[in-house]
Tab-separated table of C-alpha atoms and ligand atoms in Angstrom:
chain	number	residue	atom	x	y	z
A	1	MET	CA	-12.356	2.633	16.654
A	2	ARG	CA	-10.083	-0.127	17.903
A	3	ARG	CA	-10.831	-2.943	15.515
A	4	LEU	CA	-7.213	-4.165	15.370
A	5	GLU	CA	-6.476	-4.491	19.076
A	6	GLY	CA	-3.332	-6.579	19.624
A	7	LYS	CA	-2.860	-7.387	15.933
A	8	ASN	CA	0.694	-7.340	14.593
A	9	VAL	CA	1.087	-5.645	11.214
A	10	LEU	CA	4.019	-5.084	8.881
A	11	ILE	CA	3.752	-2.166	6.425
A	12	THR	CA	6.312	-1.953	3.643
A	13	GLY	CA	7.407	1.517	2.576
A	14	GLY	CA	5.701	2.626	5.754
A	15	SER	CA	7.716	5.750	6.533
A	16	THR	CA	6.046	8.250	4.178
A	17	GLY	CA	2.787	9.081	2.419
A	18	ILE	CA	0.075	6.421	2.446
A	19	GLY	CA	2.303	4.023	4.422
A	20	ARG	CA	2.828	6.611	7.160
A	21	ALA	CA	-0.905	7.417	7.364
A	22	THR	CA	-1.630	3.688	7.522
A	23	ALA	CA	0.913	3.121	10.319
A	24	ILE	CA	-0.713	5.911	12.341
A	25	ARG	CA	-4.244	4.638	11.639
A	26	PHE	CA	-3.369	1.062	12.595
A	27	ALA	CA	-1.685	2.226	15.818
A	28	ASN	CA	-4.858	4.165	16.536
A	29	GLU	CA	-6.901	1.003	15.969
A	30	GLY	CA	-4.820	-0.812	18.598
A	31	ALA	CA	-2.344	-2.673	16.351
A	32	ASN	CA	1.383	-3.116	16.834
A	33	VAL	CA	2.984	-1.714	13.688
A	34	ALA	CA	6.313	-2.664	12.123
A	35	ILE	CA	7.236	0.172	9.794
A	36	ASN	CA	9.512	-0.982	7.002
A	37	TYR	CA	11.599	1.748	5.387
A	38	HIS	CA	14.228	1.605	2.708
A	39	ALA	CA	16.369	4.724	2.581
A	40	SER	CA	15.571	7.528	5.019
A	41	GLU	CA	15.841	6.677	8.687
A	42	THR	CA	14.821	10.255	9.548
A	43	GLU	CA	11.450	9.930	7.804
A	44	ALA	CA	10.978	6.567	9.483
A	45	GLU	CA	11.708	8.053	12.938
A	46	ILE	CA	9.075	10.753	12.340
A	47	THR	CA	6.491	8.120	11.397
A	48	LEU	CA	7.396	5.997	14.419
A	49	GLU	CA	6.999	9.002	16.715
A	50	GLU	CA	3.600	9.909	15.216
A	51	ALA	CA	2.351	6.341	15.457
A	52	GLN	CA	3.570	6.065	19.053
A	53	LYS	CA	1.905	9.364	19.943
A	54	THR	CA	-1.415	8.037	18.676
A	55	CYS	CA	-0.908	4.755	20.389
A	56	SER	CA	0.136	6.191	23.750
A	57	LEU	CA	-2.979	8.359	23.756
A	58	ILE	CA	-5.256	5.384	23.508
A	59	ARG	CA	-3.371	2.423	24.926
A	60	GLU	CA	-2.582	1.575	28.497
A	61	LYS	CA	-0.317	-1.393	27.791
A	62	GLY	CA	2.256	0.563	25.802
A	63	CYS	CA	3.063	0.620	22.111
A	64	GLY	CA	4.489	-2.148	19.999
A	65	GLU	CA	5.600	0.054	17.119
A	66	MET	CA	9.015	-0.685	15.588
A	67	LEU	CA	11.153	0.252	12.596
A	68	VAL	CA	12.631	-2.311	10.254
A	69	GLN	CA	14.970	-1.307	7.468
A	70	GLY	CA	15.166	-3.213	4.197
A	71	ASP	CA	14.747	-3.248	0.436
A	72	VAL	CA	11.636	-5.244	-0.469
A	73	ALA	CA	13.114	-6.123	-3.857
A	74	ASN	CA	15.954	-8.001	-2.167
A	75	GLU	CA	15.157	-11.560	-1.056
A	76	GLY	CA	17.760	-11.549	1.722
A	77	ASP	CA	16.422	-8.245	3.076
A	78	VAL	CA	12.842	-9.535	3.037
A	79	LYS	CA	13.809	-12.674	4.958
A	80	ARG	CA	15.632	-10.502	7.505
A	81	ILE	CA	12.676	-8.092	7.799
A	82	PHE	CA	10.357	-10.998	8.656
A	83	ALA	CA	12.926	-12.551	10.994
A	84	GLU	CA	13.253	-9.253	12.898
A	85	VAL	CA	9.490	-8.823	13.189
A	86	LEU	CA	8.928	-12.414	14.289
A	87	LYS	CA	11.795	-12.209	16.774
A	88	ALA	CA	10.218	-9.132	18.334
A	89	TRP	CA	6.595	-10.308	18.371
A	90	GLY	CA	6.533	-14.066	17.720
A	91	ARG	CA	3.673	-13.703	15.251
A	92	LEU	CA	2.434	-11.552	12.391
A	93	ASP	CA	-1.254	-11.096	11.564
A	94	ILE	CA	-1.320	-8.593	8.705
A	95	LEU	CA	1.056	-7.693	5.873
A	96	ILE	CA	0.522	-4.518	3.854
A	97	ASN	CA	2.455	-4.411	0.583
A	98	ASN	CA	2.599	-0.649	0.180
A	99	ALA	CA	6.137	0.122	-1.069
A	100	GLY	CA	6.127	1.435	-4.606
A	101	ILE	CA	8.045	3.584	-7.060
A	102	GLN	CA	7.509	4.872	-10.577
A	103	ALA	CA	9.675	5.902	-13.518
A	104	ALA	CA	8.520	8.195	-16.315
A	105	SER	CA	9.706	7.979	-19.894
A	106	PRO	CA	8.257	7.438	-23.353
A	107	THR	CA	8.340	3.673	-23.712
A	108	HIS	CA	10.663	3.723	-26.735
A	109	GLU	CA	13.217	5.572	-24.606
A	110	MET	CA	12.737	3.631	-21.353
A	111	ALA	CA	16.022	2.325	-19.932
A	112	MET	CA	15.871	-1.327	-18.902
A	113	ASP	CA	17.327	-0.657	-15.479
A	114	ALA	CA	14.444	1.762	-14.774
A	115	TYR	CA	11.913	-0.812	-16.008
A	116	ASP	CA	13.532	-3.586	-13.968
A	117	ARG	CA	13.681	-1.517	-10.794
A	118	VAL	CA	9.991	-0.547	-10.899
A	119	LEU	CA	8.982	-4.183	-11.433
A	120	ALA	CA	11.434	-5.299	-8.738
A	121	VAL	CA	10.032	-2.999	-6.038
A	122	ASN	CA	6.338	-2.991	-6.962
A	123	LEU	CA	5.811	-6.620	-7.980
A	124	ARG	CA	8.774	-8.813	-7.008
A	125	GLY	CA	8.902	-7.017	-3.637
A	126	ALA	CA	5.214	-7.656	-2.986
A	127	PHE	CA	5.638	-11.292	-4.025
A	128	LEU	CA	8.645	-11.832	-1.745
A	129	CYS	CA	6.822	-10.307	1.237
A	130	ALA	CA	3.588	-12.177	0.502
A	131	ARG	CA	5.507	-15.456	0.230
A	132	GLU	CA	7.145	-14.926	3.640
A	133	ALA	CA	3.803	-13.931	5.165
A	134	VAL	CA	2.002	-16.978	3.739
A	135	ARG	CA	4.791	-19.295	4.982
A	136	HIS	CA	4.373	-17.843	8.467
A	137	PHE	CA	0.556	-17.983	8.362
A	138	LEU	CA	0.662	-21.649	7.270
A	139	ASP	CA	3.299	-22.554	9.895
A	140	ARG	CA	1.368	-21.121	12.813
A	141	GLY	CA	-2.131	-21.902	11.459
A	142	GLY	CA	-5.127	-19.646	11.941
A	143	GLY	CA	-4.864	-17.611	8.754
A	144	GLY	CA	-3.872	-14.027	8.197
A	145	VAL	CA	-4.403	-10.963	6.048
A	146	ILE	CA	-2.413	-9.634	3.105
A	147	LEU	CA	-3.288	-6.234	1.652
A	148	ASN	CA	-1.755	-4.757	-1.469
A	149	ASN	CA	-1.570	-1.172	-2.654
A	150	THR	CA	-2.003	-0.984	-6.421
A	151	SER	CA	-3.420	2.099	-8.148
A	152	ILE	CA	-6.195	3.003	-10.543
A	153	HIS	CA	-3.484	1.992	-13.022
A	154	GLU	CA	-4.163	-1.590	-12.027
A	155	THR	CA	-6.709	-1.292	-14.835
A	156	ILE	CA	-6.356	2.153	-16.483
A	157	PRO	CA	-3.425	2.425	-18.913
A	158	LYS	CA	-0.733	4.995	-18.087
A	159	PRO	CA	1.259	6.103	-21.126
A	160	GLN	CA	4.896	6.949	-20.340
A	161	TYR	CA	4.636	4.904	-17.143
A	162	ALA	CA	4.533	1.457	-18.733
A	163	PRO	CA	6.482	-0.398	-16.004
A	164	TYR	CA	4.335	1.201	-13.289
A	165	ALA	CA	1.067	0.255	-15.003
A	166	ALA	CA	2.347	-3.257	-15.749
A	167	SER	CA	3.545	-3.754	-12.172
A	168	LYS	CA	0.234	-2.614	-10.694
A	169	ALA	CA	-1.820	-4.792	-13.060
A	170	GLY	CA	0.453	-7.691	-12.099
A	171	LEU	CA	0.015	-6.947	-8.419
A	172	GLY	CA	-3.773	-6.964	-8.807
A	173	SER	CA	-3.548	-10.387	-10.403
A	174	LEU	CA	-1.088	-11.615	-7.780
A	175	GLY	CA	-3.567	-10.613	-5.069
A	176	ARG	CA	-6.486	-12.435	-6.694
A	177	THR	CA	-4.330	-15.514	-7.281
A	178	LEU	CA	-3.123	-15.710	-3.685
A	179	ALA	CA	-6.671	-15.080	-2.455
A	180	LEU	CA	-7.924	-18.106	-4.371
A	181	GLU	CA	-4.908	-20.264	-3.549
A	182	TYR	CA	-5.128	-19.752	0.228
A	183	ALA	CA	-8.816	-18.986	0.918
A	184	GLY	CA	-9.157	-22.483	2.399
A	185	GLN	CA	-6.413	-21.753	4.937
A	186	GLY	CA	-8.107	-18.619	6.281
A	187	ILE	CA	-5.785	-16.202	4.495
A	188	ARG	CA	-7.584	-13.201	3.038
A	189	VAL	CA	-5.888	-11.139	0.312
A	190	ASN	CA	-7.323	-7.815	-0.854
A	191	THR	CA	-6.161	-4.746	-2.700
A	192	VAL	CA	-6.675	-1.014	-2.428
A	193	ALA	CA	-6.343	0.962	-5.661
A	194	PRO	CA	-5.863	4.663	-4.901
A	195	GLY	CA	-6.486	7.485	-7.349
A	196	ALA	CA	-4.426	10.689	-7.111
A	197	ILE	CA	-3.350	11.083	-3.496
A	198	ALA	CA	-1.322	13.952	-2.017
A	199	THR	CA	1.930	12.172	-1.085
A	200	PRO	CA	5.666	12.539	-1.869
A	201	ILE	CA	5.319	10.372	-5.014
A	202	ASN	CA	3.273	13.263	-6.472
A	203	GLN	CA	5.491	16.085	-5.213
A	204	GLU	CA	5.872	17.463	-8.737
A	205	TRP	CA	2.211	18.438	-9.158
A	206	MET	CA	1.584	19.093	-5.477
A	207	ASP	CA	4.188	21.881	-5.480
A	208	ASP	CA	2.651	23.586	-8.518
A	209	PRO	CA	-0.851	25.112	-8.006
A	210	GLU	CA	-1.565	25.084	-11.757
A	211	LYS	CA	-0.669	21.414	-12.093
A	212	GLU	CA	-2.613	20.563	-8.937
A	213	ALA	CA	-5.700	22.315	-10.356
A	214	LEU	CA	-5.264	20.292	-13.547
A	215	VAL	CA	-5.145	17.061	-11.532
A	216	ALA	CA	-8.219	18.088	-9.491
A	217	GLY	CA	-10.061	18.973	-12.724
A	218	HIS	CA	-9.851	15.339	-13.849
A	219	ILE	CA	-11.308	13.972	-10.620
A	220	PRO	CA	-15.122	13.813	-10.427
A	221	MET	CA	-15.026	14.702	-6.723
A	222	GLY	CA	-12.864	17.722	-7.584
A	223	ARG	CA	-9.882	17.102	-5.315
A	224	PRO	CA	-6.942	14.764	-4.755
A	225	GLY	CA	-7.336	12.223	-1.980
A	226	GLU	CA	-5.631	12.331	1.392
A	227	PRO	CA	-3.372	9.506	2.623
A	228	LYS	CA	-5.664	8.956	5.623
A	229	GLU	CA	-8.546	8.198	3.232
A	230	ILE	CA	-6.562	5.242	1.892
A	231	ALA	CA	-5.450	4.209	5.393
A	232	ALA	CA	-9.107	4.010	6.459
A	233	VAL	CA	-9.847	1.424	3.760
A	234	PHE	CA	-6.775	-0.642	4.676
A	235	ALA	CA	-7.983	-0.618	8.295
A	236	PHE	CA	-11.436	-1.838	7.269
A	237	LEU	CA	-10.024	-4.588	5.016
A	238	ALA	CA	-7.637	-5.741	7.756
A	239	SER	CA	-10.398	-5.933	10.350
A	240	ASP	CA	-12.928	-8.672	11.013
A	241	GLU	CA	-15.574	-6.403	9.508
A	242	ALA	CA	-14.151	-7.559	6.175
A	243	ALA	CA	-14.060	-11.216	7.280
A	244	TYR	CA	-15.970	-12.417	4.192
A	245	ILE	CA	-14.080	-10.325	1.617
A	246	THR	CA	-11.173	-11.792	-0.318
A	247	GLY	CA	-9.648	-11.369	-3.758
A	248	GLN	CA	-11.143	-7.910	-4.257
A	249	THR	CA	-9.776	-4.559	-5.335
A	250	ILE	CA	-11.421	-1.494	-3.818
A	251	TYR	CA	-10.890	1.674	-5.855
A	252	VAL	CA	-10.516	4.731	-3.624
A	253	ASP	CA	-10.278	7.458	-6.196
A	254	GLY	CA	-12.897	10.209	-5.884
A	255	GLY	CA	-14.621	8.751	-8.934
A	256	LEU	CA	-11.614	8.651	-11.288
A	257	THR	CA	-12.572	5.220	-12.564
A	258	LEU	CA	-16.098	6.365	-13.466
A	259	TYR	CA	-15.161	7.647	-16.959
A	260	ALA	CA	-15.511	11.377	-16.199
A	261	ASP	CA	-15.979	12.141	-19.911
A	262	PHE	CA	-19.468	10.688	-19.575
A	263	ARG	CA	-20.516	13.207	-16.904
A	264	THR	CA	-22.636	14.909	-19.542
A	265	PRO	CA	-24.167	13.029	-22.490
A	266	TRP	CA	-22.148	13.236	-25.694
A	267	SER	CA	-22.225	9.774	-27.211
A	268	SER	CA	-25.961	9.497	-27.932
A	269	GLY	CA	-28.270	11.862	-29.763
A	270	SER	CA	-30.755	13.685	-27.526
B	301	NAD	P1	5.653	7.546	-1.212
B	301	NAD	O1	6.716	7.787	-2.206
B	301	NAD	O2	5.551	8.419	-0.027
B	301	NAD	O3	5.686	6.034	-0.687
B	301	NAD	C1	6.411	4.992	-1.270
B	301	NAD	C2	7.228	4.357	-0.175
B	301	NAD	O4	7.873	3.181	-0.688
B	301	NAD	C3	8.337	5.297	0.328
B	301	NAD	O5	8.327	5.323	1.735
B	301	NAD	C4	9.602	4.645	-0.192
B	301	NAD	O6	10.743	4.882	0.621
B	301	NAD	C5	9.198	3.180	-0.173
B	301	NAD	N1	10.063	2.355	-0.998
B	301	NAD	C6	10.530	2.615	-2.234
B	301	NAD	N2	11.346	1.625	-2.640
B	301	NAD	C7	11.393	0.719	-1.625
B	301	NAD	C8	12.059	-0.507	-1.445
B	301	NAD	N3	12.859	-1.005	-2.398
B	301	NAD	N4	11.886	-1.178	-0.277
B	301	NAD	C9	11.085	-0.677	0.695
B	301	NAD	N5	10.421	0.496	0.566
B	301	NAD	C10	10.575	1.176	-0.577
B	301	NAD	O7	4.285	7.617	-2.042
B	301	NAD	P2	2.860	7.002	-1.704
B	301	NAD	O8	1.919	7.696	-2.608
B	301	NAD	O9	2.599	6.969	-0.268
B	301	NAD	O10	3.023	5.511	-2.283
B	301	NAD	C11	2.654	4.363	-1.549
B	301	NAD	C12	2.033	3.360	-2.495
B	301	NAD	O11	0.807	3.910	-2.997
B	301	NAD	C13	2.877	3.027	-3.725
B	301	NAD	O12	2.829	1.647	-3.976
B	301	NAD	C14	2.193	3.792	-4.834
B	301	NAD	O13	2.383	3.201	-6.095
B	301	NAD	C15	0.753	3.706	-4.382
B	301	NAD	N6	-0.119	4.698	-5.002
B	301	NAD	C16	0.040	6.018	-4.754
B	301	NAD	C17	-0.814	6.928	-5.384
B	301	NAD	C18	-0.719	8.399	-5.166
B	301	NAD	O14	-1.374	9.167	-5.896
B	301	NAD	N7	0.037	8.878	-4.189
B	301	NAD	C19	-1.798	6.485	-6.246
B	301	NAD	C20	-1.918	5.118	-6.477
B	301	NAD	C21	-1.077	4.224	-5.843
């Protein structure tokens, strides 16, 4: 499908995992993709190559894929990221706030710098990017699309990951707020909330068959998700097929949010 022909998209944290799969999917749908990365240029180069491969297979006019380095938590970096993208393309149509990190610790032992960093990347970063995108959309007129990547922990508590859960709940609320604030200007804002997806953020359980089986055992569909299954939902939400959807969170989680404990009756007498 080529539902995003000629659209310009910026994906934060786009060099690995869900971001990488999304870059490749969007290139496949005909979009020009700016892949933001923070630390590893090597990972970013691999993603760029994969996206360009997809794009050169399907596009005659060449590929518009590009890399753009920067820390989304840093206001100066975010302004530069947008300036670089707009210098290259002149316009942006879609922003995907995908960059995210987590920090694990019992809350009573959580260091404030760990808490602050998670909030800075996951929530402040998304805000800074959304603000730049909205400014651009309003300047040029004609609307735009902002998509956020939260997590099932947008609503489900996550003990020992308090800053992560708080940041994702905040991001869900940020998305709904922006959706309402700018619906009249043609700006749609939606959120994808993944369950357990096989990406580098989950390397710890992915590398351990016993832990992976434990994870799968909690998922009604019996398996972790694949990054491309999240990318597919971003592509739908970015496209005109979702033209009348704004302010929503779509959970893509193999049924994790269905309260698996209720699979068999236990709370009522039979
Ligand atoms: P990942 O670790 O591969 O991706 C996170 C990306 O964010 C990396 O490329 C990383 O370099 C980038 N990043 C980190 N700090 C950054 C910064 N300051 N500026 C710019 N980029 C930065 O893991 P992933 O699973 O692909 O995660 C992508 C998003 O999906 C995250 O927001 C994560 O919270 C969310 N998510 C993942 C899962 C899962 O199970 N994998 C579940 C729910 C939500």
